[in-house]
Structure formats: structure tokens, C-alpha cells
PDB file of C-alpha atoms in Angstrom:
ATOM      1  CA  MET A 272      23.291 -33.074 -14.261  1.00  0.00           C
ATOM      2  CA  THR A 273      22.013 -34.973 -11.225  1.00  0.00           C
ATOM      3  CA  ALA A 274      18.740 -36.858 -11.398  1.00  0.00           C
ATOM      4  CA  PRO A 275      15.738 -34.850 -10.118  1.00  0.00           C
ATOM      5  CA  ARG A 276      14.770 -35.643  -6.551  1.00  0.00           C
ATOM      6  CA  PRO A 277      11.129 -36.486  -5.873  1.00  0.00           C
ATOM      7  CA  ALA A 278       9.381 -33.520  -4.290  1.00  0.00           C
ATOM      8  CA  SER A 279       7.456 -33.777  -1.063  1.00  0.00           C
ATOM      9  CA  PRO A 280       3.641 -33.582  -1.282  1.00  0.00           C
ATOM     10  CA  SER A 281       3.996 -29.825  -0.801  1.00  0.00           C
ATOM     11  CA  GLN A 282       7.554 -28.589  -0.609  1.00  0.00           C
ATOM     12  CA  PRO A 283       8.010 -25.556   1.673  1.00  0.00           C
ATOM     13  CA  VAL A 284       9.515 -22.459   0.068  1.00  0.00           C
ATOM     14  CA  LEU A 285      10.517 -19.858   2.647  1.00  0.00           C
ATOM     15  CA  ILE A 286      10.768 -16.283   1.390  1.00  0.00           C
ATOM     16  CA  VAL A 287      13.156 -14.625   3.849  1.00  0.00           C
ATOM     17  CA  SER A 288      13.924 -10.927   3.649  1.00  0.00           C
ATOM     18  CA  ASP A 289      15.253  -8.161   5.865  1.00  0.00           C
ATOM     19  CA  HIS A 290      12.442  -5.929   4.582  1.00  0.00           C
ATOM     20  CA  THR A 291       9.045  -6.561   2.950  1.00  0.00           C
ATOM     21  CA  GLY A 292      10.068  -9.665   0.991  1.00  0.00           C
ATOM     22  CA  LEU A 293       8.311  -8.536  -2.185  1.00  0.00           C
ATOM     23  CA  THR A 294      11.460  -8.633  -4.298  1.00  0.00           C
ATOM     24  CA  ALA A 295      12.438 -12.055  -2.976  1.00  0.00           C
ATOM     25  CA  GLU A 296       8.983 -13.518  -3.527  1.00  0.00           C
ATOM     26  CA  ASN A 297       8.596 -12.129  -7.038  1.00  0.00           C
ATOM     27  CA  THR A 298      12.001 -13.483  -8.036  1.00  0.00           C
ATOM     28  CA  ALA A 299      11.395 -16.865  -6.394  1.00  0.00           C
ATOM     29  CA  ARG A 300       8.039 -17.287  -8.084  1.00  0.00           C
ATOM     30  CA  ALA A 301       9.526 -16.282 -11.437  1.00  0.00           C
ATOM     31  CA  LEU A 302      12.227 -18.947 -11.081  1.00  0.00           C
ATOM     32  CA  LEU A 303       9.943 -21.668  -9.757  1.00  0.00           C
ATOM     33  CA  ALA A 304       7.355 -21.036 -12.469  1.00  0.00           C
ATOM     34  CA  HIS A 305       9.714 -22.956 -14.747  1.00  0.00           C
ATOM     35  CA  PHE A 306       8.974 -26.105 -12.713  1.00  0.00           C
ATOM     36  CA  PRO A 307       5.175 -26.337 -12.952  1.00  0.00           C
ATOM     37  CA  GLY A 308       5.015 -29.950 -11.788  1.00  0.00           C
ATOM     38  CA  GLN A 309       6.440 -29.202  -8.356  1.00  0.00           C
ATOM     39  CA  PRO A 310       3.823 -28.845  -5.591  1.00  0.00           C
ATOM     40  CA  LEU A 311       4.980 -25.922  -3.456  1.00  0.00           C
ATOM     41  CA  ARG A 312       3.736 -23.886  -0.520  1.00  0.00           C
ATOM     42  CA  TYR A 313       5.117 -20.404   0.058  1.00  0.00           C
ATOM     43  CA  LEU A 314       5.937 -19.203   3.561  1.00  0.00           C
ATOM     44  CA  GLN A 315       6.643 -15.471   3.789  1.00  0.00           C
ATOM     45  CA  ARG A 316       9.107 -14.405   6.497  1.00  0.00           C
ATOM     46  CA  PRO A 317       9.656 -10.636   6.096  1.00  0.00           C
ATOM     47  CA  PHE A 318      11.669  -8.252   8.312  1.00  0.00           C
ATOM     48  CA  VAL A 319      14.278 -10.841   9.301  1.00  0.00           C
ATOM     49  CA  ALA A 320      16.927  -8.172   9.876  1.00  0.00           C
ATOM     50  CA  THR A 321      18.699  -9.495  12.983  1.00  0.00           C
ATOM     51  CA  VAL A 322      20.591 -12.628  13.914  1.00  0.00           C
ATOM     52  CA  GLU A 323      17.956 -13.382  16.537  1.00  0.00           C
ATOM     53  CA  ALA A 324      15.174 -13.209  13.941  1.00  0.00           C
ATOM     54  CA  ALA A 325      17.180 -15.426  11.588  1.00  0.00           C
ATOM     55  CA  ARG A 326      17.631 -18.006  14.336  1.00  0.00           C
ATOM     56  CA  GLY A 327      13.843 -18.149  14.686  1.00  0.00           C
ATOM     57  CA  VAL A 328      13.537 -18.940  10.982  1.00  0.00           C
ATOM     58  CA  ALA A 329      16.369 -21.468  11.304  1.00  0.00           C
ATOM     59  CA  ARG A 330      14.481 -23.309  14.056  1.00  0.00           C
ATOM     60  CA  GLU A 331      11.419 -23.453  11.838  1.00  0.00           C
ATOM     61  CA  VAL A 332      13.481 -24.843   8.948  1.00  0.00           C
ATOM     62  CA  ARG A 333      15.022 -27.534  11.126  1.00  0.00           C
ATOM     63  CA  ALA A 334      11.587 -28.554  12.375  1.00  0.00           C
ATOM     64  CA  LEU A 335      10.399 -28.919   8.783  1.00  0.00           C
ATOM     65  CA  ALA A 336      13.455 -30.991   7.917  1.00  0.00           C
ATOM     66  CA  GLU A 337      12.898 -33.249  10.929  1.00  0.00           C
ATOM     67  CA  ARG A 338       9.448 -34.049   9.530  1.00  0.00           C
ATOM     68  CA  GLY A 339      11.104 -35.271   6.343  1.00  0.00           C
ATOM     69  CA  GLU A 340      10.416 -32.153   4.290  1.00  0.00           C
ATOM     70  CA  ARG A 341      12.980 -30.450   2.031  1.00  0.00           C
ATOM     71  CA  PRO A 342      12.707 -26.698   2.661  1.00  0.00           C
ATOM     72  CA  LEU A 343      13.957 -24.173   0.131  1.00  0.00           C
ATOM     73  CA  ILE A 344      14.988 -20.667   1.183  1.00  0.00           C
ATOM     74  CA  PHE A 345      14.960 -17.731  -1.211  1.00  0.00           C
ATOM     75  CA  THR A 346      16.445 -14.675   0.430  1.00  0.00           C
ATOM     76  CA  THR A 347      17.514 -11.085  -0.179  1.00  0.00           C
ATOM     77  CA  ILE A 348      19.250 -10.778   3.213  1.00  0.00           C
ATOM     78  CA  THR A 349      22.201  -8.364   2.993  1.00  0.00           C
ATOM     79  CA  ASP A 350      23.780  -8.776   6.444  1.00  0.00           C
ATOM     80  CA  PRO A 351      26.411 -11.579   6.239  1.00  0.00           C
ATOM     81  CA  ALA A 352      25.861 -12.609   9.897  1.00  0.00           C
ATOM     82  CA  VAL A 353      22.107 -12.971   9.366  1.00  0.00           C
ATOM     83  CA  LEU A 354      22.651 -14.867   6.118  1.00  0.00           C
ATOM     84  CA  ARG A 355      25.045 -17.309   7.824  1.00  0.00           C
ATOM     85  CA  GLU A 356      22.272 -18.358  10.232  1.00  0.00           C
ATOM     86  CA  LEU A 357      20.139 -19.403   7.269  1.00  0.00           C
ATOM     87  CA  GLU A 358      22.998 -21.122   5.472  1.00  0.00           C
ATOM     88  CA  ALA A 359      23.655 -23.248   8.574  1.00  0.00           C
ATOM     89  CA  THR A 360      20.238 -24.906   8.236  1.00  0.00           C
ATOM     90  CA  PRO A 361      19.473 -28.103   6.272  1.00  0.00           C
ATOM     91  CA  ALA A 362      17.594 -26.049   3.661  1.00  0.00           C
ATOM     92  CA  ARG A 363      18.868 -25.279   0.168  1.00  0.00           C
ATOM     93  CA  VAL A 364      19.491 -21.509   0.288  1.00  0.00           C
ATOM     94  CA  PHE A 365      19.229 -19.317  -2.798  1.00  0.00           C
ATOM     95  CA  ASP A 366      20.907 -15.962  -2.152  1.00  0.00           C
ATOM     96  CA  LEU A 367      19.175 -13.772  -4.714  1.00  0.00           C
ATOM     97  CA  LEU A 368      21.381 -10.700  -4.229  1.00  0.00           C
ATOM     98  CA  GLY A 369      24.828 -12.020  -3.303  1.00  0.00           C
ATOM     99  CA  PRO A 370      26.260 -13.070  -6.697  1.00  0.00           C
ATOM    100  CA  GLY A 371      24.749 -10.068  -8.470  1.00  0.00           C
ATOM    101  CA  LEU A 372      26.021  -7.564  -5.910  1.00  0.00           C
ATOM    102  CA  ALA A 373      29.495  -9.096  -6.001  1.00  0.00           C
ATOM    103  CA  ALA A 374      29.612  -8.819  -9.788  1.00  0.00           C
ATOM    104  CA  LEU A 375      28.448  -5.198  -9.660  1.00  0.00           C
ATOM    105  CA  GLU A 376      31.039  -4.363  -6.989  1.00  0.00           C
ATOM    106  CA  GLU A 377      33.675  -5.684  -9.366  1.00  0.00           C
ATOM    107  CA  GLU A 378      32.206  -3.738 -12.275  1.00  0.00           C
ATOM    108  CA  PHE A 379      31.941  -0.406 -10.435  1.00  0.00           C
ATOM    109  CA  GLY A 380      35.019  -0.839  -8.281  1.00  0.00           C
ATOM    110  CA  VAL A 381      33.165   0.140  -5.094  1.00  0.00           C
ATOM    111  CA  ARG A 382      31.469  -1.714  -2.252  1.00  0.00           C
ATOM    112  CA  ALA A 383      27.697  -2.078  -2.387  1.00  0.00           C
ATOM    113  CA  ALA A 384      25.632  -0.274   0.249  1.00  0.00           C
ATOM    114  CA  ARG A 385      24.280  -3.399   1.922  1.00  0.00           C
ATOM    115  CA  SER A 386      21.612  -1.636   3.955  1.00  0.00           C
ATOM    116  CA  VAL A 387      18.170  -3.053   4.709  1.00  0.00           C
ATOM    117  CA  GLY A 388      15.310  -2.590   2.262  1.00  0.00           C
ATOM    118  CA  ARG A 389      17.093  -0.534  -0.391  1.00  0.00           C
ATOM    119  CA  TYR A 390      14.542  -1.397  -3.082  1.00  0.00           C
ATOM    120  CA  HIS A 391      11.298  -0.921  -1.159  1.00  0.00           C
ATOM    121  CA  ASP A 392      12.247   1.887   1.206  1.00  0.00           C
ATOM    122  CA  MET A 393      11.156   5.512   0.815  1.00  0.00           C
ATOM    123  CA  HIS A 394      14.499   6.992  -0.204  1.00  0.00           C
ATOM    124  CA  ASP A 395      12.907   8.023  -3.508  1.00  0.00           C
ATOM    125  CA  GLN A 396      10.165  10.258  -2.159  1.00  0.00           C
ATOM    126  CA  THR A 397       9.118  11.489  -5.598  1.00  0.00           C
ATOM    127  CA  SER A 398       8.431   7.980  -6.866  1.00  0.00           C
ATOM    128  CA  TYR A 399       6.626   6.976  -3.665  1.00  0.00           C
ATOM    129  CA  VAL A 400       4.360  10.037  -3.678  1.00  0.00           C
ATOM    130  CA  ALA A 401       3.566   9.482  -7.360  1.00  0.00           C
ATOM    131  CA  ARG A 402       2.471   5.906  -6.663  1.00  0.00           C
ATOM    132  CA  MET A 403       0.297   6.960  -3.729  1.00  0.00           C
ATOM    133  CA  ASP A 404      -1.295   9.753  -5.764  1.00  0.00           C
ATOM    134  CA  ALA A 405      -2.034   7.288  -8.565  1.00  0.00           C
ATOM    135  CA  LEU A 406      -3.549   4.837  -6.070  1.00  0.00           C
ATOM    136  CA  ASP A 407      -5.800   7.526  -4.585  1.00  0.00           C
ATOM    137  CA  PHE A 408      -6.896   8.470  -8.097  1.00  0.00           C
ATOM    138  CA  ALA A 409      -7.707   4.862  -9.028  1.00  0.00           C
ATOM    139  CA  LEU A 410      -9.827   4.435  -5.901  1.00  0.00           C
ATOM    140  CA  ALA A 411     -11.614   7.784  -6.368  1.00  0.00           C
ATOM    141  CA  THR A 412     -12.570   6.983  -9.971  1.00  0.00           C
ATOM    142  CA  ASP A 413     -13.212   3.249  -9.606  1.00  0.00           C
ATOM    143  CA  ASP A 414     -16.239   1.670 -11.268  1.00  0.00           C
ATOM    144  CA  GLY A 415     -17.382   4.799 -13.070  1.00  0.00           C
ATOM    145  CA  LEU A 416     -17.091   7.109 -10.080  1.00  0.00           C
ATOM    146  CA  GLY A 417     -15.470  10.501 -10.484  1.00  0.00           C
ATOM    147  CA  ASN A 418     -15.933  10.673 -14.240  1.00  0.00           C
ATOM    148  CA  ARG A 419     -15.321  14.420 -14.064  1.00  0.00           C
ATOM    149  CA  GLN A 420     -11.685  13.555 -13.347  1.00  0.00           C
ATOM    150  CA  TYR A 421     -11.249  11.470 -16.497  1.00  0.00           C
ATOM    151  CA  GLY A 422      -9.303  14.345 -18.045  1.00  0.00           C
ATOM    152  CA  LEU A 423      -6.553  13.707 -15.469  1.00  0.00           C
ATOM    153  CA  ALA A 424      -6.357   9.978 -16.184  1.00  0.00           C
ATOM    154  CA  ASP A 425      -3.464   8.347 -18.026  1.00  0.00           C
ATOM    155  CA  VAL A 426      -5.683   5.451 -19.057  1.00  0.00           C
ATOM    156  CA  ILE A 427      -9.367   4.508 -18.723  1.00  0.00           C
ATOM    157  CA  LEU A 428     -10.217   0.804 -18.703  1.00  0.00           C
ATOM    158  CA  VAL A 429     -13.595  -0.145 -20.179  1.00  0.00           C
ATOM    159  CA  GLY A 430     -15.368  -3.472 -19.850  1.00  0.00           C
ATOM    160  CA  VAL A 431     -18.298  -5.388 -18.420  1.00  0.00           C
ATOM    161  CA  SER A 432     -18.598  -6.027 -14.706  1.00  0.00           C
ATOM    162  CA  ARG A 433     -15.992  -8.487 -13.313  1.00  0.00           C
ATOM    163  CA  ALA A 434     -13.739  -8.368 -16.373  1.00  0.00           C
ATOM    164  CA  GLY A 435     -10.723  -7.325 -14.275  1.00  0.00           C
ATOM    165  CA  LYS A 436     -10.890  -3.534 -14.481  1.00  0.00           C
ATOM    166  CA  THR A 437     -10.419  -2.663 -10.787  1.00  0.00           C
ATOM    167  CA  PRO A 438      -7.445  -4.929  -9.972  1.00  0.00           C
ATOM    168  CA  THR A 439      -5.718  -3.821 -13.166  1.00  0.00           C
ATOM    169  CA  SER A 440      -6.298  -0.150 -12.316  1.00  0.00           C
ATOM    170  CA  LEU A 441      -4.825  -0.610  -8.855  1.00  0.00           C
ATOM    171  CA  PHE A 442      -1.829  -2.541 -10.196  1.00  0.00           C
ATOM    172  CA  LEU A 443      -1.132   0.151 -12.805  1.00  0.00           C
ATOM    173  CA  ALA A 444      -1.135   2.704  -9.994  1.00  0.00           C
ATOM    174  CA  LEU A 445       1.107   0.825  -7.587  1.00  0.00           C
ATOM    175  CA  GLN A 446       3.540  -0.654 -10.090  1.00  0.00           C
ATOM    176  CA  TYR A 447       3.702   2.026 -12.778  1.00  0.00           C
ATOM    177  CA  SER A 448       2.423   5.208 -11.036  1.00  0.00           C
ATOM    178  CA  LEU A 449      -0.238   5.523 -13.741  1.00  0.00           C
ATOM    179  CA  LYS A 450      -3.529   7.260 -12.989  1.00  0.00           C
ATOM    180  CA  ALA A 451      -5.975   4.596 -14.142  1.00  0.00           C
ATOM    181  CA  SER A 452      -9.757   4.993 -14.118  1.00  0.00           C
ATOM    182  CA  ASN A 453     -12.263   2.365 -15.129  1.00  0.00           C
ATOM    183  CA  TYR A 454     -15.761   2.421 -16.547  1.00  0.00           C
ATOM    184  CA  PRO A 455     -18.209  -0.515 -16.207  1.00  0.00           C
ATOM    185  CA  LEU A 456     -20.359  -1.109 -19.276  1.00  0.00           C
ATOM    186  CA  ALA A 457     -24.071  -1.589 -18.571  1.00  0.00           C
ATOM    187  CA  GLU A 458     -27.005  -2.520 -20.798  1.00  0.00           C
ATOM    188  CA  ASP A 459     -27.885   1.165 -21.332  1.00  0.00           C
ATOM    189  CA  ASP A 460     -24.466   1.647 -22.922  1.00  0.00           C
ATOM    190  CA  PHE A 461     -25.148  -1.085 -25.470  1.00  0.00           C
ATOM    191  CA  GLU A 462     -28.213   0.738 -26.764  1.00  0.00           C
ATOM    192  CA  ARG A 463     -26.047   3.558 -28.118  1.00  0.00           C
ATOM    193  CA  GLU A 464     -24.240   3.387 -31.430  1.00  0.00           C
ATOM    194  CA  GLY A 465     -21.263   5.274 -30.067  1.00  0.00           C
ATOM    195  CA  LEU A 466     -19.280   5.310 -26.871  1.00  0.00           C
ATOM    196  CA  PRO A 467     -20.948   6.023 -23.520  1.00  0.00           C
ATOM    197  CA  ILE A 468     -21.330   9.787 -23.170  1.00  0.00           C
ATOM    198  CA  PRO A 469     -18.833  10.181 -20.256  1.00  0.00           C
ATOM    199  CA  LEU A 470     -16.137   8.488 -22.363  1.00  0.00           C
ATOM    200  CA  GLU A 471     -16.613  10.346 -25.651  1.00  0.00           C
ATOM    201  CA  PRO A 472     -14.062  13.138 -24.976  1.00  0.00           C
ATOM    202  CA  TYR A 473     -11.363  10.674 -23.908  1.00  0.00           C
ATOM    203  CA  ARG A 474     -11.288   8.161 -26.759  1.00  0.00           C
ATOM    204  CA  SER A 475      -7.473   8.211 -26.941  1.00  0.00           C
ATOM    205  CA  LYS A 476      -7.219   7.076 -23.289  1.00  0.00           C
ATOM    206  CA  LEU A 477      -9.594   4.124 -23.561  1.00  0.00           C
ATOM    207  CA  HIS A 478      -8.513   0.476 -23.391  1.00  0.00           C
ATOM    208  CA  GLY A 479     -11.075  -2.298 -23.597  1.00  0.00           C
ATOM    209  CA  LEU A 480     -10.965  -5.441 -21.452  1.00  0.00           C
ATOM    210  CA  THR A 481     -12.815  -8.542 -22.600  1.00  0.00           C
ATOM    211  CA  ILE A 482     -13.237 -12.029 -21.142  1.00  0.00           C
ATOM    212  CA  ASP A 483     -14.576 -15.433 -22.170  1.00  0.00           C
ATOM    213  CA  PRO A 484     -18.296 -15.548 -21.260  1.00  0.00           C
ATOM    214  CA  ARG A 485     -17.905 -18.935 -19.539  1.00  0.00           C
ATOM    215  CA  ARG A 486     -15.147 -17.569 -17.326  1.00  0.00           C
ATOM    216  CA  LEU A 487     -17.262 -14.499 -16.599  1.00  0.00           C
ATOM    217  CA  HIS A 488     -20.200 -16.758 -15.728  1.00  0.00           C
ATOM    218  CA  ALA A 489     -18.022 -18.660 -13.218  1.00  0.00           C
ATOM    219  CA  ILE A 490     -16.770 -15.433 -11.581  1.00  0.00           C
ATOM    220  CA  ARG A 491     -20.219 -13.878 -11.326  1.00  0.00           C
ATOM    221  CA  THR A 492     -21.741 -17.101 -10.014  1.00  0.00           C
ATOM    222  CA  GLN A 493     -19.390 -16.939  -7.045  1.00  0.00           C
ATOM    223  CA  ARG A 494     -20.608 -13.407  -6.371  1.00  0.00           C
ATOM    224  CA  LYS A 495     -24.348 -13.754  -7.096  1.00  0.00           C
ATOM    225  CA  PRO A 496     -25.285 -17.402  -7.692  1.00  0.00           C
ATOM    226  CA  GLY A 497     -28.535 -18.045  -9.514  1.00  0.00           C
ATOM    227  CA  SER A 498     -28.996 -14.432 -10.591  1.00  0.00           C
ATOM    228  CA  ARG A 499     -29.702 -13.126 -14.086  1.00  0.00           C
ATOM    229  CA  TYR A 500     -26.487 -11.121 -13.700  1.00  0.00           C
ATOM    230  CA  ALA A 501     -24.511 -14.367 -13.395  1.00  0.00           C
ATOM    231  CA  SER A 502     -26.365 -16.400 -16.032  1.00  0.00           C
ATOM    232  CA  LEU A 503     -24.345 -17.659 -18.978  1.00  0.00           C
ATOM    233  CA  GLU A 504     -26.864 -16.126 -21.376  1.00  0.00           C
ATOM    234  CA  GLN A 505     -26.415 -12.670 -19.832  1.00  0.00           C
ATOM    235  CA  CYS A 506     -22.628 -13.031 -19.795  1.00  0.00           C
ATOM    236  CA  GLU A 507     -22.574 -14.012 -23.461  1.00  0.00           C
ATOM    237  CA  TYR A 508     -24.800 -11.053 -24.354  1.00  0.00           C
ATOM    238  CA  GLU A 509     -22.711  -8.488 -22.459  1.00  0.00           C
ATOM    239  CA  VAL A 510     -19.368  -9.720 -23.760  1.00  0.00           C
ATOM    240  CA  ARG A 511     -20.658  -9.827 -27.337  1.00  0.00           C
ATOM    241  CA  GLN A 512     -22.047  -6.291 -27.093  1.00  0.00           C
ATOM    242  CA  ALA A 513     -18.904  -4.961 -25.409  1.00  0.00           C
ATOM    243  CA  GLU A 514     -16.664  -6.403 -28.130  1.00  0.00           C
ATOM    244  CA  ARG A 515     -18.874  -4.842 -30.798  1.00  0.00           C
ATOM    245  CA  LEU A 516     -18.583  -1.480 -29.041  1.00  0.00           C
ATOM    246  CA  PHE A 517     -14.773  -1.815 -28.856  1.00  0.00           C
ATOM    247  CA  ALA A 518     -14.607  -2.667 -32.566  1.00  0.00           C
ATOM    248  CA  ARG A 519     -16.803   0.273 -33.605  1.00  0.00           C
ATOM    249  CA  ALA A 520     -14.721   2.674 -31.512  1.00  0.00           C
ATOM    250  CA  GLY A 521     -11.412   1.180 -32.651  1.00  0.00           C
ATOM    251  CA  LEU A 522     -10.190   0.617 -29.095  1.00  0.00           C
ATOM    252  CA  PRO A 523      -7.193  -1.544 -28.201  1.00  0.00           C
ATOM    253  CA  VAL A 524      -8.507  -4.638 -26.415  1.00  0.00           C
ATOM    254  CA  ARG A 525      -6.941  -7.126 -24.012  1.00  0.00           C
ATOM    255  CA  ASP A 526      -8.405 -10.530 -23.148  1.00  0.00           C
ATOM    256  CA  THR A 527      -8.299 -11.112 -19.379  1.00  0.00           C
ATOM    257  CA  THR A 528      -9.636 -14.683 -19.421  1.00  0.00           C
ATOM    258  CA  SER A 529      -6.407 -16.461 -18.540  1.00  0.00           C
ATOM    259  CA  ALA A 530      -4.032 -13.520 -18.085  1.00  0.00           C
ATOM    260  CA  SER A 531      -2.679 -12.408 -14.722  1.00  0.00           C
ATOM    261  CA  VAL A 532      -3.125  -8.813 -13.626  1.00  0.00           C
ATOM    262  CA  GLU A 533       0.626  -8.363 -14.147  1.00  0.00           C
ATOM    263  CA  GLU A 534       0.333  -9.511 -17.767  1.00  0.00           C
ATOM    264  CA  ILE A 535      -2.710  -7.341 -18.431  1.00  0.00           C
ATOM    265  CA  ALA A 536      -1.048  -4.254 -16.949  1.00  0.00           C
ATOM    266  CA  ALA A 537       2.246  -4.858 -18.775  1.00  0.00           C
ATOM    267  CA  GLY A 538       0.376  -5.166 -22.074  1.00  0.00           C
ATOM    268  CA  ILE A 539      -1.452  -1.897 -21.469  1.00  0.00           C
ATOM    269  CA  VAL A 540       1.791  -0.118 -20.551  1.00  0.00           C
ATOM    270  CA  ALA A 541       3.455  -1.453 -23.703  1.00  0.00           C
ATOM    271  CA  GLN A 542       0.515  -0.152 -25.767  1.00  0.00           C
ATOM    272  CA  LEU A 543       0.748   3.262 -24.102  1.00  0.00           C
ATOM    273  CA  ARG A 544       4.457   3.464 -24.897  1.00  0.00           C
ATOM    274  CA  ARG A 545       3.821   2.588 -28.538  1.00  0.00           C
ATOM    275  CA  GLU A 546       1.230   5.344 -28.712  1.00  0.00           C
TER     276      GLU A 546
END
């Protein structure tokens, strides 16, 4: 194994795709997460589907190299001519599809359909429509709105304000096509012994989200500095009361303090599958 090269102050990582670039970026970030000490900056270059577009990226890469930087390219380009333009640059190119497609061609005994945007296109209309319907539902029932539609929900997230309910609901919709509602707990809800009245009929759909009060204090301070809403005392009170409510109701609970929305959503989906 060669000795590690010193990284530049912020090494450029170009995400180059012939479509949206979401697959390439997710894969690149997953790989690079194993090198936490490397300072990186991500440069998204989607819809590079022609040789001319690739030459534009190649010029950018050469300019970076001339400044003494060491660009990395992560790509899901499928057109060999377009890919060659990138491989002719001084960057280290990571072809995220090539080796895998070649192995699958050998396995299946047929050539891969190397067309643009196979993963993120709309060839699967049923899946696309389901995701859009779930997204519309999440927006319509966000933050306690549309509680009359809770019967249609796959999951209802419950927690104090700014605990991560809305981003998790939207991610569940877009990634998993789940109809996710969310309900914000307020002080009136803590005065009851049981669940808030709108949630009572849907106990089996409820998932609690909690958060460290100090983290909640920091988030709320950015939103409303100096307010009672953002005070550490108020945050500690709300989190404590919410966790007591979750315990009394026997709800599954996820801590969002240091978890990404992807981790929170994946945990909820795993819980739903177990149930």
C-alpha cells in the first residue's frame, strides 16, 4: 500500500453525472465518509450527457490542477465517449457504474442498457406517482395540519417543536413512498394524562422523536434568540414532558440529537417492518 498523500486544504470532489447526480453523490459521500480527516468540497456537475459538456468539466478540472489542487471525480456516466473526456484529465476518476455493469453483463449474458438516467428517470410511473402522493400528503398534514387525514397515514411522528419531525416526514415520503404526518407537542398536551385527543385513535401509527435539550436550545436560539421558546429551561421542560408522554403511551422513540434524517427515517422504516 502506498503512503497517503497529504490532502490540499480543501480537496475538490466533482460529482459528474449524465442525469441528476444523486446516485453518484450518495455513493461518493458514502465512500468518502470512511476518511473523516480529509477536508473536501463537493462540486455537483449534473446532466453532463454530451462530449461537449464533458469537455467543459475537463477544462474546469485542468484549471483546478494548475492551481496545485488534486481533483477527484466520481461519476455515473454511461456513454464511453463522454467518460473518456473525463479520464483524459489529471483528476483521479472513480467510475461508479463501469465495473459493476461489466460484472452484471457477464452474469446475465446480455449487454447493459447504458441509457441516461436509468435510476432516476420516470420509467416506473407507479413508483414515481406513489412518491409524489406521499409528498403531497406529508405537506398537507405537516405540523398538526390535516389531522382528519391521520387515518390515511402510514406513520405519525410526534415530538416537540424543532425535534426533526418535518424533514423526516418529507424524507420518508420521497425515499420510501410512506405517507407520514407529524404532530407538534405543545404545553396543553402535557397537561393530559393520555395522548393528545387527535392522536388517540391512531396509537399504532405513532412514533416519538426526542432530542437532547441542549441541542434543542441551540436550534431554537437560531430561530428565535432570547425567547422563552428557545430558553434552555423551556427546552428541558418540553423534552422531559414529551419523553414521559412517550413512556406512558408505550411509543417507539428515536433520538434525533446526532442522527441524520436518513438514519432517523431508516430506523422508523425498520420498526414499521418489524411491526
